[in-house]
Every structure is written in C-alpha cells, then in structure tokens.
Coordinates of C-alpha atoms in Angstrom, one line a residue:
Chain R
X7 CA 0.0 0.0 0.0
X8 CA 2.8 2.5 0.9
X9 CA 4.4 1.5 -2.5
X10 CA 0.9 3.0 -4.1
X11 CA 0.6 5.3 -2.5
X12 CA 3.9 6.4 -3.0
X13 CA 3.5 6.5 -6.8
X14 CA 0.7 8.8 -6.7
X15 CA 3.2 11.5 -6.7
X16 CA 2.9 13.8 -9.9
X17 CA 4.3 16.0 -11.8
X18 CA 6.1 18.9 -10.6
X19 CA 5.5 22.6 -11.9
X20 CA 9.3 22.6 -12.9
X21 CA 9.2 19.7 -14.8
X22 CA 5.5 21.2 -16.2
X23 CA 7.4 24.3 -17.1
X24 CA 10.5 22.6 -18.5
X25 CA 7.7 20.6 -20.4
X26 CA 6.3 23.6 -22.2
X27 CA 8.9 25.4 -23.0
X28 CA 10.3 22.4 -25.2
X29 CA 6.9 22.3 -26.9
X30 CA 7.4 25.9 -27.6
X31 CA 10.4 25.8 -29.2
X32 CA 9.1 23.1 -31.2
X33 CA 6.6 24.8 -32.2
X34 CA 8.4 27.9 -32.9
X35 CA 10.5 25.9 -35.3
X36 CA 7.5 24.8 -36.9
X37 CA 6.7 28.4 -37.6
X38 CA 9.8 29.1 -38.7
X39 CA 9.8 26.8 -41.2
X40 CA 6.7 28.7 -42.9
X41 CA 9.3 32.0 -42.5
X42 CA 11.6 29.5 -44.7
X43 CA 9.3 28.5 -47.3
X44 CA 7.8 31.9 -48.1
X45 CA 11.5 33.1 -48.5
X46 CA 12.2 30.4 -51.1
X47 CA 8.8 31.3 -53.1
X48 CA 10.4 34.6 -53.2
X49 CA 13.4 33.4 -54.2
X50 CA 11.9 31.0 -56.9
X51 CA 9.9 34.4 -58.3
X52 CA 13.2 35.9 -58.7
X53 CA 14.3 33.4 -60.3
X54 CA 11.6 33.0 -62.7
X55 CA 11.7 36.6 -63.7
X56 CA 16.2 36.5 -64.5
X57 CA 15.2 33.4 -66.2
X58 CA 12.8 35.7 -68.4
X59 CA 14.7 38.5 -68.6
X60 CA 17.6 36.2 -70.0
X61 CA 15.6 34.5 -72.3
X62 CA 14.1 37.8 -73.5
X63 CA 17.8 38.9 -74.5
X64 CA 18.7 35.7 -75.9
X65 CA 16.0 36.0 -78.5
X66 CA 16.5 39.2 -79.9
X67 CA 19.9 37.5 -80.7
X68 CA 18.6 35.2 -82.2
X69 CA 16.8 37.0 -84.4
X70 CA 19.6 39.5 -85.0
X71 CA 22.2 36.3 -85.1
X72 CA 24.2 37.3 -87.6
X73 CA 25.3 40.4 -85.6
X74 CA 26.1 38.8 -82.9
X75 CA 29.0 39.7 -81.8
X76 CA 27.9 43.4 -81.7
X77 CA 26.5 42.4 -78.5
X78 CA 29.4 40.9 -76.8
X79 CA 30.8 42.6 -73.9
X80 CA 27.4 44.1 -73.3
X81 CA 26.2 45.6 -69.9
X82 CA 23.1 47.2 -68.7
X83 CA 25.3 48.9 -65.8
X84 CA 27.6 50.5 -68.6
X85 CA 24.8 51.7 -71.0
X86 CA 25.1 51.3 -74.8
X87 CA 27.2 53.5 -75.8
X88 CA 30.0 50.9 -76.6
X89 CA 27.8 49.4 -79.7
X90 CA 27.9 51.2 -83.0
X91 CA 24.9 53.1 -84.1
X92 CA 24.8 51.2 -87.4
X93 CA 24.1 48.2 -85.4
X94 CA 20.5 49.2 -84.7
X95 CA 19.0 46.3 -83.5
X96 CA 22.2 46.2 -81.4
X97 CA 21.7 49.1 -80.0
X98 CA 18.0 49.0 -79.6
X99 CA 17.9 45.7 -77.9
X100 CA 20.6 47.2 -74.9
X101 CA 18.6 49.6 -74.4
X102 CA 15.7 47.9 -74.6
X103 CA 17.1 45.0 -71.8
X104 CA 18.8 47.8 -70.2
X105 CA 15.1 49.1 -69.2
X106 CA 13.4 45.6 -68.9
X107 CA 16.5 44.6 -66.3
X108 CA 16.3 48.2 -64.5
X109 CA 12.4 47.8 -64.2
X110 CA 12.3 44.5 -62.7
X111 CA 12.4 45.0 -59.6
X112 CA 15.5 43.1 -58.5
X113 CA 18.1 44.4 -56.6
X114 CA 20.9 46.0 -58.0
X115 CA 20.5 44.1 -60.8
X116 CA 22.6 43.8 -64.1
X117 CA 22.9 42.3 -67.1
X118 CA 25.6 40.7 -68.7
X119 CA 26.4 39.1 -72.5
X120 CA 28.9 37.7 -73.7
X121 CA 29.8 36.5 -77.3
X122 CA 32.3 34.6 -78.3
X123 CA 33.4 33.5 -82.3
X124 CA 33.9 29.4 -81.7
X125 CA 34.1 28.8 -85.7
X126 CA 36.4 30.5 -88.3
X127 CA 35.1 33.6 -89.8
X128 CA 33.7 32.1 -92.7
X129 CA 35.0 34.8 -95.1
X130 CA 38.5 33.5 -94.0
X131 CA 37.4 29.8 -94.5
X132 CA 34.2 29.0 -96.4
X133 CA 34.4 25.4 -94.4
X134 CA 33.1 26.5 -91.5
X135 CA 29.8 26.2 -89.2
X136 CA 30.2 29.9 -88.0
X137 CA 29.3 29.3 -84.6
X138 CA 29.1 31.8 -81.8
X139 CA 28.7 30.7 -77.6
X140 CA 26.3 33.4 -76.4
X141 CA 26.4 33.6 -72.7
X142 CA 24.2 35.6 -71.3
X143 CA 24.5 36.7 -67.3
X144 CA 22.6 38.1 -65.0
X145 CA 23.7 39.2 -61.7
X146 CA 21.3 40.9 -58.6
X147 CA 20.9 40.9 -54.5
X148 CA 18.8 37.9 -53.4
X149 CA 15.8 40.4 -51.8
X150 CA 15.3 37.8 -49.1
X151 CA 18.2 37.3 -46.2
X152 CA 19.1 34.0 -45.1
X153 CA 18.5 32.4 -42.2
X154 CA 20.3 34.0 -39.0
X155 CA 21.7 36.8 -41.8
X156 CA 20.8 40.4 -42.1
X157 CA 22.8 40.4 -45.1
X158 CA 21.4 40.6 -48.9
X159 CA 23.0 37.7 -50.8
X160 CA 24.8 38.2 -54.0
X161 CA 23.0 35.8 -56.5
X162 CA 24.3 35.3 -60.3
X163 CA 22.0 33.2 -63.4
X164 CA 24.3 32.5 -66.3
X165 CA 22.7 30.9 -69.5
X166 CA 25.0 29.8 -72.0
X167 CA 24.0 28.7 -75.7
X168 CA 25.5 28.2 -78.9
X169 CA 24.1 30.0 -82.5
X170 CA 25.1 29.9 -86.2
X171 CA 23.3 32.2 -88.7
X172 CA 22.6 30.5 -92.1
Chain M
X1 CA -2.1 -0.4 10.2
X2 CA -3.9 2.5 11.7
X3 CA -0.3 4.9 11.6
X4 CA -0.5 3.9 8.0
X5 CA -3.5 4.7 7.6
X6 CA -3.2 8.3 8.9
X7 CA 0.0 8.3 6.6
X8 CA -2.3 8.0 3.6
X9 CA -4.7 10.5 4.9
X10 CA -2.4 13.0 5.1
X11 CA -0.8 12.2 1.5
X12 CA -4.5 12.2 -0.3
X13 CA -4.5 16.0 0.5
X14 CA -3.9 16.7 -3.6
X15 CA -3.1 20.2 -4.6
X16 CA -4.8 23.7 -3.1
X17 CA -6.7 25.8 -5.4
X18 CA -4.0 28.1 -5.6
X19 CA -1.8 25.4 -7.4
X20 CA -4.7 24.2 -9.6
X21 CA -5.2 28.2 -10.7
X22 CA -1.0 28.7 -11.9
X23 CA -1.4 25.3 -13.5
X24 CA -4.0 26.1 -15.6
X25 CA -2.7 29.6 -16.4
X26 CA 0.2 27.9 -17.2
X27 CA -1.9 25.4 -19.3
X28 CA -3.9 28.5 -20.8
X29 CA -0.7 30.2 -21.8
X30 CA 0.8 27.2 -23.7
X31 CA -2.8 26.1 -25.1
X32 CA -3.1 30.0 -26.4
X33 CA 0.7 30.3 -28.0
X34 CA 0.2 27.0 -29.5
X35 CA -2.9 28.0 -31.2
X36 CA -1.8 31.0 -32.1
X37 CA 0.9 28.9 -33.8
X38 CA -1.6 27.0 -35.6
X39 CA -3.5 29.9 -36.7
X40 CA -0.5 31.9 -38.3
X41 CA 0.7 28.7 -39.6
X42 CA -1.9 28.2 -41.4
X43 CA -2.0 31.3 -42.7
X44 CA 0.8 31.5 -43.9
X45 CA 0.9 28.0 -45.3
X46 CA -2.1 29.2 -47.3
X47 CA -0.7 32.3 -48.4
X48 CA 2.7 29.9 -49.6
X49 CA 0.6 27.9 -51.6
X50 CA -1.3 30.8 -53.3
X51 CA 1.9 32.5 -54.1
X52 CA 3.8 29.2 -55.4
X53 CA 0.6 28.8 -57.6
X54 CA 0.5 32.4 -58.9
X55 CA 4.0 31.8 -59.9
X56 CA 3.8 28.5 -61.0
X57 CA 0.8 29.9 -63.1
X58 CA 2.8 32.5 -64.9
X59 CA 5.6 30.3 -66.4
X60 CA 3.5 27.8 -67.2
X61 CA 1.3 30.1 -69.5
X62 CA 4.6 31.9 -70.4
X63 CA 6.2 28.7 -71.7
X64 CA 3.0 27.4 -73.1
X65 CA 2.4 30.5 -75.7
X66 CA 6.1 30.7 -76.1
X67 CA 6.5 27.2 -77.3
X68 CA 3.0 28.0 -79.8
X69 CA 5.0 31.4 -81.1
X70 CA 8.1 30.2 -82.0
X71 CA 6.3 27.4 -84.0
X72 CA 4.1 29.9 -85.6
X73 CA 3.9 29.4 -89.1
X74 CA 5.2 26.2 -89.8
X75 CA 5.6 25.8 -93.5
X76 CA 1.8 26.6 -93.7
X77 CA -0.3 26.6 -96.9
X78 CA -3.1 28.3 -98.3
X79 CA -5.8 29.1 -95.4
X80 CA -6.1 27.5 -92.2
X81 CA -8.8 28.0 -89.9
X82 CA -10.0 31.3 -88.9
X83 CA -6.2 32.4 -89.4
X84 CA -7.2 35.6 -92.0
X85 CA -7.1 38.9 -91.7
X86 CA -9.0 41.4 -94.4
X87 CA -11.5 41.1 -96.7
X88 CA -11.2 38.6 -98.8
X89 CA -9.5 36.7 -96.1
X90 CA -5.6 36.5 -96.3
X91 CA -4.1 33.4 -94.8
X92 CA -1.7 34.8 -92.0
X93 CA 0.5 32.8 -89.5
X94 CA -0.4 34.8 -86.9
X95 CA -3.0 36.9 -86.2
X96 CA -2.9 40.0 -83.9
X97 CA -6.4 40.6 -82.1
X98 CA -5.5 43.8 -79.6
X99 CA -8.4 44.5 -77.4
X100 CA -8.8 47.9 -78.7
X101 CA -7.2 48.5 -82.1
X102 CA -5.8 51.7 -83.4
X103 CA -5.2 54.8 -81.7
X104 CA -2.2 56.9 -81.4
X105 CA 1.3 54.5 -81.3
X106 CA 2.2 54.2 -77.4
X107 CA -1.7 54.7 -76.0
X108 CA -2.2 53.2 -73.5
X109 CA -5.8 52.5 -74.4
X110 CA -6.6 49.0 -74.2
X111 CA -8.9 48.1 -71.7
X112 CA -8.7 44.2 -71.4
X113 CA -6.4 41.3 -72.2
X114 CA -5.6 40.7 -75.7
X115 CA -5.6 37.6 -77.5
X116 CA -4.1 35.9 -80.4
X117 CA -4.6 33.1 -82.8
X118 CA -2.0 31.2 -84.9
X119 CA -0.7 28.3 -87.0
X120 CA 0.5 25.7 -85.0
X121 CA 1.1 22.1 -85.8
X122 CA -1.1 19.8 -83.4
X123 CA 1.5 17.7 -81.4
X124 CA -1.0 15.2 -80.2
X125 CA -3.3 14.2 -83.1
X126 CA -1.8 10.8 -83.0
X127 CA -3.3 7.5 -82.0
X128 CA -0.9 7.2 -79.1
X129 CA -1.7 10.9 -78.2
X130 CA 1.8 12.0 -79.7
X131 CA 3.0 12.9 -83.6
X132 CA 1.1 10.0 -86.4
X133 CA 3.5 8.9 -89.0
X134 CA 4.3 8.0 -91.6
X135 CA 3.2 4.0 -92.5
X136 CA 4.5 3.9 -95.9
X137 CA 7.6 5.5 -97.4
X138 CA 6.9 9.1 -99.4
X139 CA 8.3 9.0 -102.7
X140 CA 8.7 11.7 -105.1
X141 CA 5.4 13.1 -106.8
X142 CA 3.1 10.9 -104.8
X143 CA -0.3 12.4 -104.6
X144 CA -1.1 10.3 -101.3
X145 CA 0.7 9.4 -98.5
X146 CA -0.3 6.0 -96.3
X147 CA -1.0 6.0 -92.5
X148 CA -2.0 3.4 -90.0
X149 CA -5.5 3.4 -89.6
X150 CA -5.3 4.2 -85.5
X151 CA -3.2 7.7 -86.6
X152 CA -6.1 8.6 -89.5
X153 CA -8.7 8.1 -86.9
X154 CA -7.0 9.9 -84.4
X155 CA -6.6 12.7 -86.7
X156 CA -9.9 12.8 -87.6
X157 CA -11.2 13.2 -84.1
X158 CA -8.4 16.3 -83.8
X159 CA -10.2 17.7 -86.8
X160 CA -9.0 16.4 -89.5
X161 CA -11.2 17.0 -92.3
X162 CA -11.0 17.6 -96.0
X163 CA -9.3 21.0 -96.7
X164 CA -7.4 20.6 -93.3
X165 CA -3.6 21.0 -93.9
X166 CA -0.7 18.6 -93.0
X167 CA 2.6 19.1 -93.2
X168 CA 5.3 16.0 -93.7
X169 CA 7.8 16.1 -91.6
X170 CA 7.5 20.1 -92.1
X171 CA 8.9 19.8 -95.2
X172 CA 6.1 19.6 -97.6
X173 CA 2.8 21.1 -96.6
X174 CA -0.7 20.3 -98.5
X175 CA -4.2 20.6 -98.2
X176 CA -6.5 17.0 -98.4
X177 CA -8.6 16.6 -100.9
X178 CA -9.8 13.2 -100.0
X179 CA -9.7 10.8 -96.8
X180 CA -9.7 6.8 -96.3
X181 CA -8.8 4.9 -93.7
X182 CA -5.2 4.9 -94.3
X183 CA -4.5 7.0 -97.1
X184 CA -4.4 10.8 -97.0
X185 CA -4.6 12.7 -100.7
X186 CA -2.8 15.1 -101.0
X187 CA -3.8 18.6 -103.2
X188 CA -0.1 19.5 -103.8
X189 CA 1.7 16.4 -104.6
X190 CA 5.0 15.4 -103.0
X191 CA 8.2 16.9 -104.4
X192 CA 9.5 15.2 -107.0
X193 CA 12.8 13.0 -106.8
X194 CA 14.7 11.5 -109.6
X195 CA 15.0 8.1 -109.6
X196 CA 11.9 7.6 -107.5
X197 CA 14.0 8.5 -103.9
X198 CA 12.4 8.2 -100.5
X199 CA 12.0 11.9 -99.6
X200 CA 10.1 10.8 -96.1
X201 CA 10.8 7.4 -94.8
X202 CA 8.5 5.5 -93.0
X203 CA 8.2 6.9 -89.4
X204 CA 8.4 10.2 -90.3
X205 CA 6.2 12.2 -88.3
X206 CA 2.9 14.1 -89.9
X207 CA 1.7 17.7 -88.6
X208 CA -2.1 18.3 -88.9
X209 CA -1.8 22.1 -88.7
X210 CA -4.3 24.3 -86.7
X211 CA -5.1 27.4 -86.1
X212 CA -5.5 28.0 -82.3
X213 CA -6.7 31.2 -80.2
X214 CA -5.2 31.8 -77.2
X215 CA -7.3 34.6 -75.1
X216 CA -8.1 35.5 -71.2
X217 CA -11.4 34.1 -69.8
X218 CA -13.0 35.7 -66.6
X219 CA -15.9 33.3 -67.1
X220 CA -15.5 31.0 -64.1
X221 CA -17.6 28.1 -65.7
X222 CA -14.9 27.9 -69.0
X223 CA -12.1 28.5 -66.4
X224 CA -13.5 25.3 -64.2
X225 CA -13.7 27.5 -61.3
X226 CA -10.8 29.6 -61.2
X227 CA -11.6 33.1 -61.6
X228 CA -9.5 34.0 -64.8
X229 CA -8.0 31.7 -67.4
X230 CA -5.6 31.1 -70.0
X231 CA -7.3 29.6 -72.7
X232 CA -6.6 27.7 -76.0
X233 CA -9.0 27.5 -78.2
X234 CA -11.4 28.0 -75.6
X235 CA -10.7 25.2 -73.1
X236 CA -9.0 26.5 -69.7
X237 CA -5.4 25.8 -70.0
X238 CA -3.7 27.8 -67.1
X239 CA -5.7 28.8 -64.1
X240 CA -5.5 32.5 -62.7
X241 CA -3.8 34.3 -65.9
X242 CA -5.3 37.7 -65.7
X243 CA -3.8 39.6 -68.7
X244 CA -2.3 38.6 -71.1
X245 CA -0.5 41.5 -73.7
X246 CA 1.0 40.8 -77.0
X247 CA 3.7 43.6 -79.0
X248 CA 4.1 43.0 -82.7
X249 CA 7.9 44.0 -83.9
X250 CA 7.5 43.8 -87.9
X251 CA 9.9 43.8 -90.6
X252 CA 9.0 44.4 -94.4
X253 CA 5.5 46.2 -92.8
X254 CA 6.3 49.5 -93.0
X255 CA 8.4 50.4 -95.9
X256 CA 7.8 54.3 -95.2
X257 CA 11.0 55.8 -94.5
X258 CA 13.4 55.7 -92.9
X259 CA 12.4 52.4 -93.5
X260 CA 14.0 50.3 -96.5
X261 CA 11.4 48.7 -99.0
X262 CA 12.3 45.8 -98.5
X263 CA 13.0 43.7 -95.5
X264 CA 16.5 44.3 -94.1
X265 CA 16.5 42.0 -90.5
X266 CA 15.4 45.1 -88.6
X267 CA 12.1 46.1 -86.9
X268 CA 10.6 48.6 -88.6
X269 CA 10.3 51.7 -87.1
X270 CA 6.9 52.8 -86.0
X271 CA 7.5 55.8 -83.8
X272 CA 9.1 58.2 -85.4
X273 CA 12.0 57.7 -83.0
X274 CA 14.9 58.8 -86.1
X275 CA 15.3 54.6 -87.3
X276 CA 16.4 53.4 -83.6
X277 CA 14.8 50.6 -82.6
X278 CA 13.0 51.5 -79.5
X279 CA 10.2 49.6 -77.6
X280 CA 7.7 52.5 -79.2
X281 CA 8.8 50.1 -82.8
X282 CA 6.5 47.0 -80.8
X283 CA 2.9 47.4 -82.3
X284 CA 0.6 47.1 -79.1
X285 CA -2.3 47.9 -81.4
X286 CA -2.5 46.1 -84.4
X287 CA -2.6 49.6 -85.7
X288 CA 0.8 49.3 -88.4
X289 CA 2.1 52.1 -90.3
X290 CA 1.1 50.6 -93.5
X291 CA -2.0 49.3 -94.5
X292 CA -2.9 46.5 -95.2
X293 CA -1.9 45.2 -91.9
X294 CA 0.5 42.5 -93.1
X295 CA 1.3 40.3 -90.0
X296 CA 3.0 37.4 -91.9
X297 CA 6.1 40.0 -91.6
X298 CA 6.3 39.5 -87.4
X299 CA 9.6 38.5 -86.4
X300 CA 9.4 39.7 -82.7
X301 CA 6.6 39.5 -80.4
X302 CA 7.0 40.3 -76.6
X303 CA 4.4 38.4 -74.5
X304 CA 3.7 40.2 -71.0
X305 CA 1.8 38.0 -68.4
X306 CA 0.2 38.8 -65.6
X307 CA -1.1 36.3 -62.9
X308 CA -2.9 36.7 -59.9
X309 CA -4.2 34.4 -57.3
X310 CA -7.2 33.2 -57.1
X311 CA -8.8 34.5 -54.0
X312 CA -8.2 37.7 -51.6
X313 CA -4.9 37.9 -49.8
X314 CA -5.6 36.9 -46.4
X315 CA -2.6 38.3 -45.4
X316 CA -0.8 36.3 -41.8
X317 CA -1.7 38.4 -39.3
X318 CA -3.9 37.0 -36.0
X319 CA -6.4 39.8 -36.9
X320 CA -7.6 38.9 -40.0
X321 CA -6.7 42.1 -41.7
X322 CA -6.5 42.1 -45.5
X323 CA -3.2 42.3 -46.8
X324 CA -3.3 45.3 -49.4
X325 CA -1.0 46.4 -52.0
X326 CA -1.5 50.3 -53.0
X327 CA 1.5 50.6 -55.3
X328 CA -1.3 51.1 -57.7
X329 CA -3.2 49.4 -60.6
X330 CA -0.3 47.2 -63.1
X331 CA 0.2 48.6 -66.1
X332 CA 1.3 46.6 -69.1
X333 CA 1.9 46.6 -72.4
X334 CA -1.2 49.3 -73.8
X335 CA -3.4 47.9 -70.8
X336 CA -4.2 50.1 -67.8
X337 CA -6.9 48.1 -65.3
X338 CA -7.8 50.6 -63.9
X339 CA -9.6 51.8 -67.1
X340 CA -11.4 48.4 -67.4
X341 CA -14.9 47.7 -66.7
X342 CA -15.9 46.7 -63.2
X343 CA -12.3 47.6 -61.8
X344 CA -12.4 47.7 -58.3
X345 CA -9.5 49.8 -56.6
X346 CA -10.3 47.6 -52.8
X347 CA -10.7 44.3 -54.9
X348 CA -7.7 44.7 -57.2
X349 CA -5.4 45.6 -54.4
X350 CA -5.8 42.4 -52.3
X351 CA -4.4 40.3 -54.8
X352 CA -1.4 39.4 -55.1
X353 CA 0.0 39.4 -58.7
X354 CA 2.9 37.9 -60.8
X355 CA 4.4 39.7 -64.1
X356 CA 6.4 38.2 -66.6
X357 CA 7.9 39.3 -70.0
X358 CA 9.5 37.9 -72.4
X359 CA 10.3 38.8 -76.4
X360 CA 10.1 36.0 -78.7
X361 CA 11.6 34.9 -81.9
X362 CA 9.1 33.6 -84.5
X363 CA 11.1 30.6 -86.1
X364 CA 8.4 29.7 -88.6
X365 CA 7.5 32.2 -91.0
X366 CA 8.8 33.3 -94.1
X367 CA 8.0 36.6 -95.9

C-alpha cells in the first residue's frame, strides 16, 4: 500500500514548465519553417523573372544572329554606348534590356552578354559552321536574407547557348 | 495499520486551489501560444501555396504561348482555320487581335487582355496521343501518302477534315482533298525525286496544322472554377492568368521611311523615334504604319503576363486584416486596369500578382 501510494506522486510545476517550454520551441521551429518557405517562393519568383529576362535577351539574338558579336561585352550597368549606331538592333535591344532589367524589380540588378566566335570567320574559311557561344549573365541581391543573416546575398544566373546564322 | 492509515490520509491532501489556478494559467498560456501557432501557420501556409501557384501559373502560360509562337507558321499553306485577316481573307501565320485596335502609337488605351490566334502544328493528333506517322515510305510526286488506320482516326477526331492542312515532316505542306482509312490525298503532290528517292521514310512524323486562339477568360464556368483563365481554343489551359498582352515588332510592314522597301532584318520603325529601334517600334495595337496590316512580316513579339491568385490575400496576421498592395493598378503593355470595366480599386489591391515578359523569336515564318 505504501508503494501505491507512493506513486501517486505527480508532476512537478518545474518539470510542467520545462515541459512547455520544449513544446514551444518546437513549435516555434514549426513556424519558422513557414518564414523559410515563403522566403524560397520569393526566391523561386526571382528566379523566374532572371530566367525571363535572360531569355528575353537571348531571342532578340537570335533574331539578330548574324550580328552577334555586336552584343558581346554588353552591360546594362555601362549603357550602350560601346555598340555602333549602325548596329541598330544592337543598340535597340541594350537599351531595350537595359530598361526591362532596370524595371524588374530586383536588386541591383545587371545584365551581362557575352559573345564569343567558336568557328572561323567564314570569309577566311568558307568550311566552317560559323558558330558563336552566347552567354548571357545576369547578376542581382537575393531580396530575401538568409536564415540568422541580415545580409542581402549576391546571386548570379548564367545561360549559355550556342548560334550559327545560315 | 492504523499509523499507515493516517499516513495515507495526510498524503490524499492533492493540490490547493492556488496550485490548480497557476497550473492552468500555465496550461492556458501554452494552449493560447500554440494556437496562435496554428492559426498563423496556417495562414501562412495558405498564403505559400497561393503564391507558389500564382508563380507556378505565370511560367507555365509563359512557356505554353512561347513554345506555340516560335512554331508559328510552320511551312503553312493556303488558309487555315479562322487564321485571315482582311477582306477577302488573307491566310496569316499569326493573327494579332488587340483589345482595342488603333489609336495613337504608345496609347495606353486597351482596356482588357488581348488575344491571339496562330498556326501551329497539333503535337497530339496521334493515336498514341503523340506525332502519327508516316506507315508507308513518301516517294517523289506521290499524290497520297499512307497512314496506320489508328493515326487517321486519331486525326480525324483532332479535326482532321477535308481541306485541313498537314505538313510531312515540315517539309512539304498540302491541303487534303480526300480521306480513307489509311491514305491521306494530297492537293499538292509530294516533291519530285529523280530516280523515284524516299524523300520521307517511314516513321516520319505528320503535322495536322491548326489554327488556335489563345485569349483570357473571366468566365469562371470555362475556367473550371478559377476566376481567370488562360485559354486555348477556348478550353481553360492555365488557371488565374489575368492579362495577357501581346507587342508586334514587324519587318517588311512599313516600308515608309526611314524604312528600306524591302525587309532588311530590322524592326521597322513605327514611332518616329529617327530609325532606332526603340520599344515604341512594338505594335501594341495592331494599328501598323502601313495598310494592309501585313502580319506574316512579325519576327518579334513580346508576351507580358500577368497572374494573380485566385482569392483575396488573407494576409498572416492573428487579426484577419487584409493584406493590401496600393502601389497602384499594373500597367502593361497598352493595358491600364484601372480603365477596365468593373475595376475595383479595394478588390484589385488584395491580390497578389505575378508579371512576366519575355520577347520572342518567330522561327516559322517566311515573308
């Protein structure tokens, strides 16, 4: 009987406490993890839009292909300037990009293209596939911190792909 | 036994009402923070999935009428479909329908979505729900070209039809002048080949080309529910695409100058903006500078969607205030909501919306 009653004995209010405040954090950590997943929507929306405003450049490229190389060293943070006014697709599609990067909403963001000659100039050698690597970059500040960071994290697309005009 | 007794007395005295009151305080204060927990969670877990549908939402439609544009065209023949513009009908690969045509270049007048239609090759008119083929071997100057029965049928139920158009392979396009079960005749016969040359092997994969409409429903029955739509040909396609804006870049459409007279691989210009090409040079309004409106000349077309969610933002706080956004009705392309019909300034501001643009090459059409 004294064992009984002996085990009657229940909680106490520390070990109540202690209780709680484990399920709290647990909890909080649940809550957190919405925090996370509503900062990696953002981040996917982000990405979505760079990989639109990439695509965007790469197909006025396209179209203009067999200028391509007027757009190579182009940069929305440098202006158009550097591309010859003769080249007025050239020129128009900077500027064009320059204001479609500017306007969207991403930090700092810029844009990048690069376009490299792979194939022999084909009025040097008629045997060739005059092909051009079109790399196309674009560079912002992730809007949303990390976890435990205050700081805005540098984030870079690159889409590389490979033209030949006819 | 009677000490023991006592004993048990004495430890039966359980707790004071104080105690019991701090316990439940206690218990009231965990109870209350964890359902607070569950109440923002779910809020927020709601609000995720809205905006990871919204987004979801946009590139889909985005890489859906992409996909259709650059395969504009395709090595089309005489008329398809409702593809014409003018009258007597021209056949056009694409066909720009603005919401409000003409007006002064740049307006900003339209007040709805726009909507399109085009030639594209049906992907999925096959028996197997993918390309039919070829059953027989193509040989020059054939007037018929052999199928298996399952891919005719199939075709048929696509809407297939005499005077429908198919192109082989996309190399030789023709309108059919008769159907059987497996034989398909052909109104322009097959190139011809000397010798009497396969020109398309067996397997080689047969486009029944269409002319499809894409265009924004707000009718919620066509949309299954959803609010607005992205439709093709009518049936729902992408749920919650509110606008949807189309720019025209033309070349060989305006041969005003500074323009050349003939096309030169640059957009025309449009705007009087001195021969640079400048986003003014994207017809928003099917309005070009030169009529007849010649639309088999588009070589650029820049596609802004907009996507919203489906119902009000909720927002996460405990409240159960509205989440607003007053940076102000979106304007894209030509298309300011706020000038729409039955645009509500409260309405439009609790939801939550997604933008994308992109400019598109058309692959597919020859001028």
């Amino acid at each position: 009987m004294n064992l009984r009653l002996g085990n009657e004995k229940g909680f106490t209010l520390i070990e109540g406490l202690v209780a709680a405040a484990i399920l709290g954090i647990g909890l909080l950590g649940l809550a957190g993890m919405q925090g996370i997943s509503l900062n990696r929507n953002l981040d996917a929306n982000e990405s979505g839009r760079v990989t639109n405003i990439a695509a965007d450049m790469v197909e006025r490229i396209k179209f203009n292909r067999v200028n391509a190389l007027s757009y190579n060293n182009l940069n929305t943070g440098a202006g158009c300037g550097a591309i010859p006014v003769a080249q007025v697709m050239a020129r128009g599609d900077c500027t064009q990009w320059q204001t479609l990067v500017n306007n969207s909403g991403l930090n700092s963001a810029q844009g990048l293209v690069q376009v490299v000659r792979l194939d022999a100039d084909p009025t040097l050698n008629p045997i060739t596939l005059n092909q051009f690597q079109v790399i196309v970059q674009v560079n912002w500040m992730g809007s949303m911190k990390g976890e435990g960071s205050t700081a805005l994290r540098a984030k870079q697309a690159v889409f590389a792909t490979v033209l030949a005009p006819e | 036994m009677a000490i023991s007794w006592k004993s048990a007395q004495r430890r039966q005295q359980g707790f004071t009402l104080i105690e019991v009151m701090v316990a439940m305080v206690i218990a009231m204060a965990v109870v209350a923070a964890a359902f607070t927990i569950l109440v923002t969670s779910n809020k927020a877990a709601r609000v995720n999935s809205q905006v990871a549908d919204t987004q979801q939402n946009a590139r889909l439609a985005m890489d859906l009428i992409a996909t259709d544009i650059k395969l504009a065209g395709f090595n089309m023949t005489g008329t398809i479909g409702n593809c014409t513009v003018g009258n007597p009908p021209v056949p056009v690969p694409i066909v720009p329908l603005d919401n409000t045509p003409g007006g002064v270049v740049g307006a900003i007048n339209d007040v709805g979505p726009d909507s399109v239609r085009m030639v594209v090759p049906a992907l999925t008119a096959g028996s197997t729900g993918g390309l039919p083929v070829l059953a027989a071997n193509g040989v020059g100057d054939a007037t018929t070209i052999t199928l298996s029965a399952a891919d005719v049928a199939a075709m048929g139920a696509a809407g297939m039809a005499v005077g429908s158009v198919v192109s082989i392979g996309g190399g030789h396009a023709s309108r059919i002048t008769a159907t059987a079960a497996t034989i398909l005749t052909l109104e322009k016969p097959l190139p011809p080949s000397p010798g009497g040359t396969v020109l398309f092997p067996i397997g080689t994969p047969v486009y029944l080309l269409q002319c499809v409409t894409y265009a924004v429903s707000n009718v919620a029955a066509t949309c299954g529910g959803s609010a607005t739509c992205l439709t093709r040909n009518g049936i729902s396609m992408v749920d919650g695409i509110e606008d949807l804006q189309l720019a025209y870049g033309c070349d060989g459409c305006n041969t005003a100058p500074p323009n050349p007279p003939l096309p030169n691989r640059v957009v025309d210009e449009q705007d009087a903006s001195g021969g640079t090409f400048t986003q003014g040079d994207l017809i928003t309004n099917s309005l070009w500078s030169v009529v007849p409106m010649t639309p088999d000349k588009i070589k650029l077309v820049q596609v802004t969607i907009v996507a919203r969610q489906n119902q009000a933002e909720q927002g996460v706080a405990e409240t159960g205030a509205m989440a607003s956004n007053t940076t102000g009705p979106l304007i894209v392309s030509d298309h300011d909501p706020s000038a729409d019909a039955g645009y509500n300034v409260t309405t439009y501001n609790s939801q939550r919306r997604r933008v994308l643009t992109r400019t598109i090459q058309v692959r597919n059409i020859e001028s």
